[in-house]
C-alpha positions as MATLAB code, in Angstrom:
seq = 'GAEAAQGQKQTDNKKVLIDQKMAAKLQKAIKQYAGKEIKLKNVGEKTEVHMAAKVESVDGKYAIHFNIEGGRIWSIDEKVTIDKISKEDQAKVLKVLKGAYANKTYVYDKEVIMQRGYDGDKEKLGASLSYKLTGKDFEVYFFKENTAKMPKDAVSAFTINFTKEELDPKLLETAIEAIKTVFNHDLEVTSANLRRFTWTLEDKNVTLEIEEGKVTNVFHKTRKAVTTNKGITEKDAKEAVAPLAKELFNMD';
ca = [
     -13.508  -25.716  -81.073;
     -17.113  -26.824  -80.462;
     -16.054  -29.447  -77.910;
     -13.879  -26.971  -76.045;
     -16.757  -24.476  -76.014;
     -19.110  -27.190  -74.720;
     -16.617  -28.066  -71.985;
     -16.297  -24.402  -71.067;
     -20.092  -24.067  -70.917;
     -20.359  -27.026  -68.522;
     -17.647  -25.497  -66.337;
     -19.501  -22.164  -66.304;
     -22.745  -23.925  -65.326;
     -20.992  -25.352  -62.281;
     -19.670  -21.973  -61.125;
     -21.187  -20.278  -58.092;
     -20.503  -16.587  -57.624;
     -19.581  -15.417  -54.140;
     -20.572  -11.952  -52.945;
     -18.708   -9.954  -50.300;
     -21.004  -11.011  -47.468;
     -20.535  -14.709  -48.311;
     -16.785  -14.243  -48.776;
     -16.563  -12.804  -45.245;
     -18.521  -15.780  -43.848;
     -16.243  -18.254  -45.636;
     -13.144  -16.413  -44.452;
     -14.404  -16.501  -40.853;
     -15.081  -20.261  -41.055;
     -11.691  -21.180  -42.504;
      -9.889  -19.025  -39.945;
     -11.803  -20.736  -37.107;
     -10.782  -24.087  -38.534;
      -7.167  -23.487  -39.531;
      -6.331  -20.898  -36.878;
      -4.884  -18.577  -39.520;
      -5.798  -16.670  -42.680;
      -6.159  -18.947  -45.705;
      -6.544  -17.474  -49.177;
      -9.746  -18.761  -50.792;
     -10.732  -18.748  -54.456;
     -13.267  -16.040  -55.276;
     -15.646  -18.407  -57.085;
     -17.285  -21.625  -55.878;
     -18.453  -24.697  -57.773;
     -21.549  -26.865  -57.488;
     -21.100  -30.337  -55.972;
     -23.106  -33.579  -56.323;
     -25.083  -32.642  -53.208;
     -28.400  -31.022  -54.185;
     -28.252  -27.191  -54.141;
     -24.805  -27.227  -52.553;
     -21.431  -25.850  -53.546;
     -17.870  -25.698  -52.306;
     -15.132  -23.122  -52.478;
     -11.515  -24.260  -52.389;
      -8.444  -22.558  -51.036;
      -6.041  -21.230  -53.658;
      -3.487  -23.916  -52.697;
      -6.125  -26.680  -53.038;
      -5.584  -27.947  -49.481;
      -8.947  -26.820  -48.054;
     -12.570  -26.726  -49.223;
     -15.678  -25.266  -47.572;
     -19.126  -26.734  -48.338;
     -22.213  -24.525  -48.220;
     -25.830  -24.280  -49.378;
     -26.204  -22.128  -52.479;
     -29.447  -20.588  -51.220;
     -28.880  -18.759  -47.957;
     -25.153  -19.526  -47.912;
     -25.252  -21.780  -44.847;
     -21.843  -23.434  -44.332;
     -21.973  -27.070  -43.181;
     -18.471  -28.522  -43.391;
     -14.798  -27.870  -44.028;
     -12.457  -30.306  -45.793;
      -8.705  -30.536  -45.460;
      -6.359  -32.781  -47.419;
      -4.170  -34.666  -44.937;
      -1.988  -37.786  -45.059;
      -2.989  -41.290  -43.957;
      -0.674  -41.179  -40.921;
      -3.118  -38.664  -39.400;
      -5.342  -41.718  -38.756;
      -4.172  -44.128  -36.061;
      -3.174  -47.666  -37.050;
      -6.007  -48.895  -34.827;
      -8.603  -46.863  -36.754;
      -7.119  -47.918  -40.093;
      -7.527  -51.542  -38.962;
     -11.180  -50.878  -37.971;
     -11.930  -49.540  -41.436;
     -10.143  -52.453  -43.098;
     -12.180  -54.908  -41.024;
     -15.428  -53.376  -42.337;
     -14.218  -53.553  -45.958;
     -13.011  -57.143  -45.550;
     -16.294  -58.014  -43.838;
     -18.238  -56.635  -46.795;
     -16.084  -58.336  -49.415;
     -13.109  -60.442  -48.388;
     -11.588  -61.364  -51.763;
     -10.023  -58.002  -52.498;
      -6.824  -56.339  -51.361;
      -7.438  -52.914  -49.836;
      -4.525  -50.477  -49.855;
      -5.126  -46.911  -48.687;
      -4.035  -43.918  -50.750;
      -1.596  -41.630  -48.979;
      -3.977  -38.660  -49.236;
      -7.064  -38.567  -47.013;
      -9.832  -35.959  -46.828;
     -10.503  -34.853  -43.252;
     -13.934  -33.274  -42.850;
     -14.982  -31.157  -39.881;
     -18.675  -30.358  -39.423;
     -19.645  -26.691  -39.157;
     -22.661  -25.163  -37.431;
     -23.770  -22.654  -40.058;
     -26.434  -21.117  -37.821;
     -24.114  -20.353  -34.915;
     -21.160  -19.863  -37.275;
     -18.817  -22.074  -35.295;
     -17.050  -25.422  -35.724;
     -19.294  -28.449  -35.246;
     -18.762  -31.661  -33.291;
     -18.376  -34.119  -36.151;
     -15.005  -35.120  -37.550;
     -14.772  -37.692  -40.315;
     -12.229  -39.033  -42.773;
     -12.739  -40.073  -46.371;
     -10.227  -42.808  -47.167;
      -9.744  -43.971  -50.728;
      -7.771  -46.631  -52.531;
      -7.875  -48.579  -55.766;
     -11.562  -49.513  -56.222;
     -12.923  -48.170  -52.925;
     -13.846  -45.164  -50.814;
     -14.948  -45.192  -47.205;
     -16.139  -42.625  -44.648;
     -15.012  -43.045  -41.057;
     -16.501  -40.905  -38.267;
     -13.929  -40.221  -35.562;
     -16.056  -37.764  -33.566;
     -19.742  -37.002  -33.848;
     -22.693  -35.171  -32.354;
     -24.500  -36.835  -29.441;
     -26.450  -40.000  -30.306;
     -24.698  -40.294  -33.680;
     -22.230  -43.136  -34.326;
     -18.576  -42.332  -33.764;
     -15.372  -44.335  -34.119;
     -17.254  -46.148  -36.861;
     -17.535  -46.462  -40.629;
     -20.588  -44.545  -41.823;
     -20.544  -45.501  -45.503;
     -18.409  -47.165  -48.140;
     -18.382  -48.021  -51.830;
     -16.338  -50.849  -53.343;
     -16.086  -50.973  -57.145;
     -15.894  -54.163  -59.190;
     -15.212  -55.203  -62.749;
     -17.610  -57.660  -64.381;
     -14.938  -60.381  -64.091;
     -14.735  -59.980  -60.308;
     -18.460  -60.492  -59.743;
     -19.781  -63.664  -58.196;
     -21.243  -65.757  -61.078;
     -24.474  -66.389  -59.147;
     -24.964  -62.653  -58.543;
     -24.335  -61.932  -62.217;
     -26.747  -64.667  -63.296;
     -29.483  -63.259  -61.021;
     -28.950  -59.801  -62.515;
     -28.909  -60.969  -66.134;
     -32.072  -63.024  -65.660;
     -34.001  -60.193  -63.965;
     -33.080  -57.662  -66.666;
     -33.981  -60.128  -69.415;
     -37.365  -60.699  -67.751;
     -38.218  -57.059  -67.128;
     -36.778  -55.278  -70.145;
     -36.020  -58.149  -72.538;
     -32.508  -56.696  -72.558;
     -29.161  -58.512  -72.387;
     -27.233  -57.006  -69.486;
     -23.641  -56.124  -70.394;
     -22.200  -54.973  -67.063;
     -19.989  -51.889  -67.468;
     -19.735  -51.016  -63.775;
     -20.654  -52.571  -60.446;
     -20.297  -51.546  -56.829;
     -21.188  -52.626  -53.323;
     -22.473  -50.122  -50.747;
     -23.148  -51.671  -47.335;
     -25.499  -54.525  -48.324;
     -26.542  -53.241  -51.730;
     -24.976  -54.288  -55.014;
     -25.537  -51.934  -57.959;
     -24.845  -53.230  -61.459;
     -25.257  -51.206  -64.610;
     -24.695  -51.084  -68.324;
     -25.373  -48.221  -70.707;
     -29.155  -48.808  -70.617;
     -30.098  -50.225  -67.239;
     -29.240  -50.173  -63.543;
     -30.298  -52.696  -60.947;
     -29.855  -53.199  -57.222;
     -29.484  -56.508  -55.428;
     -29.703  -57.073  -51.678;
     -29.092  -60.433  -50.031;
     -29.229  -62.176  -53.387;
     -32.569  -60.618  -54.362;
     -33.183  -57.932  -56.957;
     -34.843  -54.969  -55.199;
     -34.746  -52.277  -57.897;
     -34.488  -52.213  -61.666;
     -34.235  -49.014  -63.614;
     -34.118  -48.257  -67.330;
     -32.234  -45.063  -68.108;
     -34.526  -44.039  -70.956;
     -37.803  -45.433  -69.613;
     -39.473  -45.504  -66.206;
     -38.167  -47.294  -63.143;
     -39.593  -50.573  -61.954;
     -39.317  -51.132  -58.228;
     -40.361  -54.027  -56.129;
     -39.762  -53.911  -52.399;
     -40.616  -57.563  -52.103;
     -37.308  -58.393  -53.741;
     -37.132  -60.699  -56.723;
     -35.522  -64.098  -56.637;
     -34.732  -65.758  -59.944;
     -37.836  -67.947  -59.592;
     -40.399  -65.309  -58.758;
     -38.886  -62.654  -61.038;
     -41.480  -63.444  -63.677;
     -44.511  -63.293  -61.342;
     -43.330  -60.180  -59.494;
     -42.181  -58.167  -62.461;
     -44.404  -59.272  -65.327;
     -47.462  -57.257  -64.149;
     -45.272  -54.193  -63.546;
     -43.577  -54.554  -66.892;
     -46.931  -55.042  -68.601;
     -48.375  -51.969  -66.923;
     -45.395  -49.734  -67.688;
     -44.295  -50.899  -71.086;
     -47.237  -52.913  -72.442;
     -44.922  -55.899  -72.478;
     -45.841  -59.534  -72.033;
];
């Protein structure tokens, strides 16, 4: 009972109520996008984006993203199938993933999220059109169309997830050594991912980031963060981090 109540409470905390004025705005936006009336849910939910929410269509095919304060709409999602993306564009995306990490097999899921930008001030469809492609262990954003001066026909961001066993031993060794030096903690990697050039490794207590073989950020979930922009190689980890560690945690 208590767990169910807790779960319900968390769900309620995520809910965003939609008044009539906002409902009309949302209805206008989805009609502009889909070219027809689409029945929307009458309650929104908060998303990971700060102070933002989305409302889905009753059939789950569409979602509209908006700012909670002021109700400015900024994009519309639609669930489509992979064949909506040309083979040429699929190959472009694959090339980026393979370029980032070659020793993995990337197979796209059939379902893709198509996202159209929306100009919330003028209340009309925007110029940007992107796709979120997912598969086992990865997600990637591909911009097909974009506003002037912004990249188009290009991958804008991606995340590739790894198990501890898949990690390069040298990378793992660098991470373990840095965490031992800074927090005197034995790193037990529970999750790892690669975003562009940045590796993020974490266990239940710590998170660290590595770029080009150097540790750039270490963070303890229950204490303060330690950051060094200089980057830490295994050799200079002690010199770079010891003063920081001493200052923050009175450690030697």
